[in-house]
XYZ file of C-alpha atoms in Angstrom:
99
model
C 0.000 0.000 0.000
C 1.397 3.376 -0.967
C 1.105 6.593 1.025
C 0.566 10.160 -0.143
C 1.569 13.032 2.108
C -0.532 16.164 1.731
C 0.703 19.711 2.089
C -1.049 22.499 3.949
C -2.320 24.222 0.810
C -4.344 21.162 -0.264
C -6.326 21.039 2.956
C -6.717 24.806 3.102
C -8.230 24.789 -0.388
C -10.806 22.261 0.809
C -11.534 24.180 4.008
C -11.920 27.473 2.206
C -14.025 25.968 -0.592
C -11.646 27.378 -3.194
C -12.365 26.947 -6.896
C -10.197 23.814 -6.957
C -11.887 22.190 -3.924
C -14.152 19.813 -5.845
C -11.277 18.607 -8.045
C -9.079 18.167 -4.978
C -11.777 16.205 -3.149
C -12.174 13.893 -6.155
C -8.397 13.421 -6.376
C -8.174 12.627 -2.666
C -10.957 10.083 -3.054
C -9.053 8.358 -5.876
C -5.789 8.432 -3.941
C -7.407 7.089 -0.766
C -8.612 4.027 -2.694
C -5.022 3.137 -3.620
C -3.214 4.043 -0.409
C -3.062 6.058 2.770
C -3.408 9.840 2.892
C -1.096 11.441 5.448
C -0.071 14.770 6.885
C 3.259 15.120 8.633
C 3.606 16.627 12.078
C 4.621 20.031 10.725
C 1.537 20.286 8.483
C -0.721 19.093 11.313
C 0.682 21.720 13.697
C 0.375 24.496 11.114
C -3.245 23.651 10.343
C -4.237 22.986 13.947
C -3.030 26.465 14.840
C -5.494 27.858 12.292
C -8.369 25.444 12.809
C -8.818 23.533 16.064
C -11.473 21.422 14.249
C -8.698 19.959 12.088
C -9.320 16.369 13.160
C -12.875 16.489 11.799
C -11.603 17.637 8.383
C -8.948 14.932 8.345
C -11.553 12.262 9.161
C -13.835 13.565 6.394
C -11.161 12.853 3.799
C -9.599 9.804 5.476
C -6.344 11.607 6.224
C -4.117 10.371 9.053
C -1.589 12.469 10.964
C 1.816 10.795 10.865
C 4.111 12.703 13.226
C 7.028 10.304 12.675
C 7.496 10.112 8.919
C 10.697 8.457 7.759
C 13.700 10.315 6.429
C 12.948 8.842 2.994
C 9.487 10.430 3.091
C 11.012 13.825 3.920
C 13.544 13.405 1.102
C 10.793 12.573 -1.386
C 8.870 15.611 -0.191
C 11.953 17.739 -0.845
C 12.323 16.289 -4.339
C 8.646 16.915 -5.070
C 8.974 20.505 -3.874
C 12.040 21.038 -6.059
C 10.153 19.717 -9.107
C 7.181 21.939 -8.229
C 9.494 24.968 -8.036
C 10.926 24.171 -11.471
C 7.410 23.932 -12.955
C 6.391 27.242 -11.359
C 9.491 29.019 -12.651
C 8.909 27.564 -16.136
C 5.381 28.963 -15.978
C 6.757 32.392 -15.021
C 5.584 32.287 -11.406
C 8.038 33.482 -8.764
C 8.849 30.948 -6.072
C 9.612 31.668 -2.486
C 12.906 29.808 -2.337
C 15.806 31.001 -0.241
C 18.938 31.640 -2.227
């Protein structure tokens, strides 16, 4: 079973009913059928500080808080972020990356 770790912006889009919320919800449903949906401790803490009802949202979408993700998971997250930054720059969008 594979796992997918979600970033803060995905859950915020759902919470705030942004334009992309319905597409995100459908994508999460598909992903949940093939594996586990996770948030790391840092994402959980960030969201909990904004919304104390976080656990209810996580249950709604079948997301589990995983405060002890492996180093490999953090490395993959870093690689995914790097690829995301490249795509944003290619699209002409400035990234907030320290230099």
